[in-house]
Short mmCIF file of C-alpha atoms in Angstrom, two decimals:
data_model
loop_
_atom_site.label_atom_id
_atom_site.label_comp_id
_atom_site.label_asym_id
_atom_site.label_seq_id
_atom_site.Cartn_x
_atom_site.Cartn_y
_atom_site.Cartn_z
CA UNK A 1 143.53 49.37 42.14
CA UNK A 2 140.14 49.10 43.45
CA UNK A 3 138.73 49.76 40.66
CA UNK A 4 140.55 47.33 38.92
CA UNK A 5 139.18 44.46 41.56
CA UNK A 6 135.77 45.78 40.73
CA UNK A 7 136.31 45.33 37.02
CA UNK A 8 137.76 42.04 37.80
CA UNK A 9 134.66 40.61 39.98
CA UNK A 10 132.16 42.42 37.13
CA UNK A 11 133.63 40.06 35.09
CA UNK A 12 133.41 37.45 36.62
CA UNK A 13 129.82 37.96 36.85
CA UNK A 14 129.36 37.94 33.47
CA UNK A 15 131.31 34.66 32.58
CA UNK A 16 128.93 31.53 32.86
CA UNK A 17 131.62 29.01 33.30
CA UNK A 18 132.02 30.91 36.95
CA UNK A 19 128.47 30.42 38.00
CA UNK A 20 128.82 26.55 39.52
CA UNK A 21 126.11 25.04 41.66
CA UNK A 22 128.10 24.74 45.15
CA UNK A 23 127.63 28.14 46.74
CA UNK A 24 130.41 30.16 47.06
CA UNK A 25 132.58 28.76 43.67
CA UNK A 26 134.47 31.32 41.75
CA UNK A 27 137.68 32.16 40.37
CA UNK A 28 138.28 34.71 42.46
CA UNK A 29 139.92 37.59 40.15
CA UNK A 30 139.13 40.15 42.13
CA UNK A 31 141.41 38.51 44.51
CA UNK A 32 144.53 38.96 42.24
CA UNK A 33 144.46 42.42 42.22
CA UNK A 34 144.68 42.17 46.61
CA UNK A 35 147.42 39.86 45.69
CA UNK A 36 149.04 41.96 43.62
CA UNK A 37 149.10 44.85 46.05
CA UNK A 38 149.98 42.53 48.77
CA UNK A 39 152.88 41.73 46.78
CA UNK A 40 154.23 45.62 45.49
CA UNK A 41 152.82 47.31 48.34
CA UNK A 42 152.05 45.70 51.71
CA UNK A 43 149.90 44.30 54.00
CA UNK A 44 148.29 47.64 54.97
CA UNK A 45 146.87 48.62 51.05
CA UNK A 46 146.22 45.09 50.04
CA UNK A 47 143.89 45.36 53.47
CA UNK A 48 142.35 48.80 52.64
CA UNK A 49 141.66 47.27 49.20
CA UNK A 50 140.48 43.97 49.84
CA UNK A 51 138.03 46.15 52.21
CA UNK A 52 136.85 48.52 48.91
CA UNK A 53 136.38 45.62 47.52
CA UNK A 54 134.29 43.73 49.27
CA UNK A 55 132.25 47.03 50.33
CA UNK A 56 131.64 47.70 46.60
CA UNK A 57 130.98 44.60 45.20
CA UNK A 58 128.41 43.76 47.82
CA UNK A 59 126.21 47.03 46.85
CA UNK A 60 126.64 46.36 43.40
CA UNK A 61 126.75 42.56 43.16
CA UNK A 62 125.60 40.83 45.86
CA UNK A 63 123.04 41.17 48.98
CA UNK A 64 123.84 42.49 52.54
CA UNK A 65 123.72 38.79 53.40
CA UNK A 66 126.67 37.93 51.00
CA UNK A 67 128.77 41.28 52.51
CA UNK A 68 129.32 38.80 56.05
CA UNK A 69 130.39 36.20 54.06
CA UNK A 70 132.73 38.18 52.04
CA UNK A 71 134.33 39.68 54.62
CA UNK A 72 135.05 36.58 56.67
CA UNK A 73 136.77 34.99 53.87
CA UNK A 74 138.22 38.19 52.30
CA UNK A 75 139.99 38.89 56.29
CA UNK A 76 140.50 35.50 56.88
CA UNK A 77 142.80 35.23 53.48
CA UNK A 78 144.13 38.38 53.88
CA UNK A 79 145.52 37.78 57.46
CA UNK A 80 146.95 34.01 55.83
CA UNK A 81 148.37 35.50 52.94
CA UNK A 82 150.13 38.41 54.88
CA UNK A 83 151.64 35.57 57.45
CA UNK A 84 153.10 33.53 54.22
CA UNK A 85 154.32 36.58 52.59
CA UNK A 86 155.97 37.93 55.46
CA UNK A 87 157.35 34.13 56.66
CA UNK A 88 159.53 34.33 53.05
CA UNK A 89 158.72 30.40 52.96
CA UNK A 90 156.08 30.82 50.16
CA UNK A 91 156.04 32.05 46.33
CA UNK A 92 153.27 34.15 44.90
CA UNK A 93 151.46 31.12 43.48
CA UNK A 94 151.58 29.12 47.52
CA UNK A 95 150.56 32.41 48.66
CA UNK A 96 147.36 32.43 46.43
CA UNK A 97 146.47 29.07 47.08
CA UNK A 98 146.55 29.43 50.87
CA UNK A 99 144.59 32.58 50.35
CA UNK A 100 141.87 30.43 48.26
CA UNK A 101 141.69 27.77 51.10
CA UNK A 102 141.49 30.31 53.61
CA UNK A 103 138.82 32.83 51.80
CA UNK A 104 136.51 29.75 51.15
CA UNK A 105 137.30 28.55 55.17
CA UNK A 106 136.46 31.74 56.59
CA UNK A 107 133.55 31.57 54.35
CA UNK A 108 132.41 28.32 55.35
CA UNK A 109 132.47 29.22 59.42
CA UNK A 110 130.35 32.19 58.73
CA UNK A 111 127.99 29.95 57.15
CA UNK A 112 127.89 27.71 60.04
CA UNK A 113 127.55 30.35 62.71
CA UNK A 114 125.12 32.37 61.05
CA UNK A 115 123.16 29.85 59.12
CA UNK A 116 123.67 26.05 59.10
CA UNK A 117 126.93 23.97 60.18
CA UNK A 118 125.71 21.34 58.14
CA UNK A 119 125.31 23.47 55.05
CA UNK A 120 128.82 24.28 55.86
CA UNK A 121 130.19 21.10 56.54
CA UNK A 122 128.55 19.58 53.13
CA UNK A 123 130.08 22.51 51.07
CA UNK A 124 133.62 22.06 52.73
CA UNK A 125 135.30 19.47 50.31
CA UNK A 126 134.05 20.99 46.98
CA UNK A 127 135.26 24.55 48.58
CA UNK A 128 138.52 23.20 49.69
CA UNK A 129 139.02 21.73 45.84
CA UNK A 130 138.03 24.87 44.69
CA UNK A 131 140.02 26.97 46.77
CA UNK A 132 143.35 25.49 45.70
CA UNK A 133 142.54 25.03 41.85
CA UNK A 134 141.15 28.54 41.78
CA UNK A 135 144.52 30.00 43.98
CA UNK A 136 146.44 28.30 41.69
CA UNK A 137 145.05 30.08 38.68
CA UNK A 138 145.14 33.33 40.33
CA UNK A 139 148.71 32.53 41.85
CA UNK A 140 149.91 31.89 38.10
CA UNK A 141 148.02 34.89 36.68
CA UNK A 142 149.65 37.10 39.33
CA UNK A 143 152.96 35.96 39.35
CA UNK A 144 153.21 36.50 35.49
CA UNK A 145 151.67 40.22 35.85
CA UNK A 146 154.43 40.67 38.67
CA UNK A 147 156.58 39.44 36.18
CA UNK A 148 156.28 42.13 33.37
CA UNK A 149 155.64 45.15 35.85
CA UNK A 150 158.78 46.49 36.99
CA UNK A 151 159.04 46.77 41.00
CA UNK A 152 159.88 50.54 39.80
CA UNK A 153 155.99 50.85 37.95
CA UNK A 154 154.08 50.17 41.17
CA UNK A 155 156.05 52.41 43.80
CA UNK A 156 153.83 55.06 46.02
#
């Protein structure tokens, strides 16, 4: 699995309609496969994974600089997902949306602690637009893999 959400962000890399020119924009499909394990196996992997993730990606992607803002939004959706899965109030594609919001949030309050409020404050509304068009992609995209992988497939 984590090497599947290191194949995922790779590719994203590589697709110019992902590079946009607000900081921070991207689909995010690294982000399904945490959703995905969220989903068939708990909070506890999807953590452990969104963790490999973000480690990896940052030493083969990004800059150490990037790694703090990764992790504050890749925690802060984890933790929001994991309440609206467990709650029982949400489907797959709600759940993914919150987790957009919420990885581009915990983004944006990194940036304003460690770097600029007003950077952060300026980037907020495209983020927030992003967050919930991009989770709603990702929600759709997961929900149909869910969809053809038995429950029975993905058992450990």
């Amino acid at each position: 699995m984590a090497a599947l959400a290191l194949v995922a962000g790779y590719l994203e890399v590589l697709v110019p309609a992902s590079r946009h020119p607000s900081p921070g924009v991207k689909l995010g499909l690294g982000n399904a496969i945490v959703l995905f394990a969220l989903e068939r196996m708990g909070a506890k992997p999807a953590f452990i994974l969104m963790l490999i993730k973000v480690a990896c990606s940052t030493m083969l992607f990004a800059n150490p600089q990037m790694f703090v803002f990764s992790i504050a939004g890749g925690v802060l959706s984890w933790a929001i997902m994991v309440a609206a899965h467990k709650s029982g109030l949400f489907s797959t594609i709600s759940i993914s949306v919150l987790g957009g919001i919420a990885h581009n949030a915990g983004q944006l309050i990194m940036v304003a602690l460690t770097l600029s409020p007003t950077v952060a404050l300026v980037n907020a509304p495209v983020l927030a637009v992003a967050g919930i068009i991009c989770g709603l992609a990702i929600g759709i995209l997961v929900q149909a893999v869910l969809s053809a992988i038995p429950q029975e497939a993905t058992r450990v």
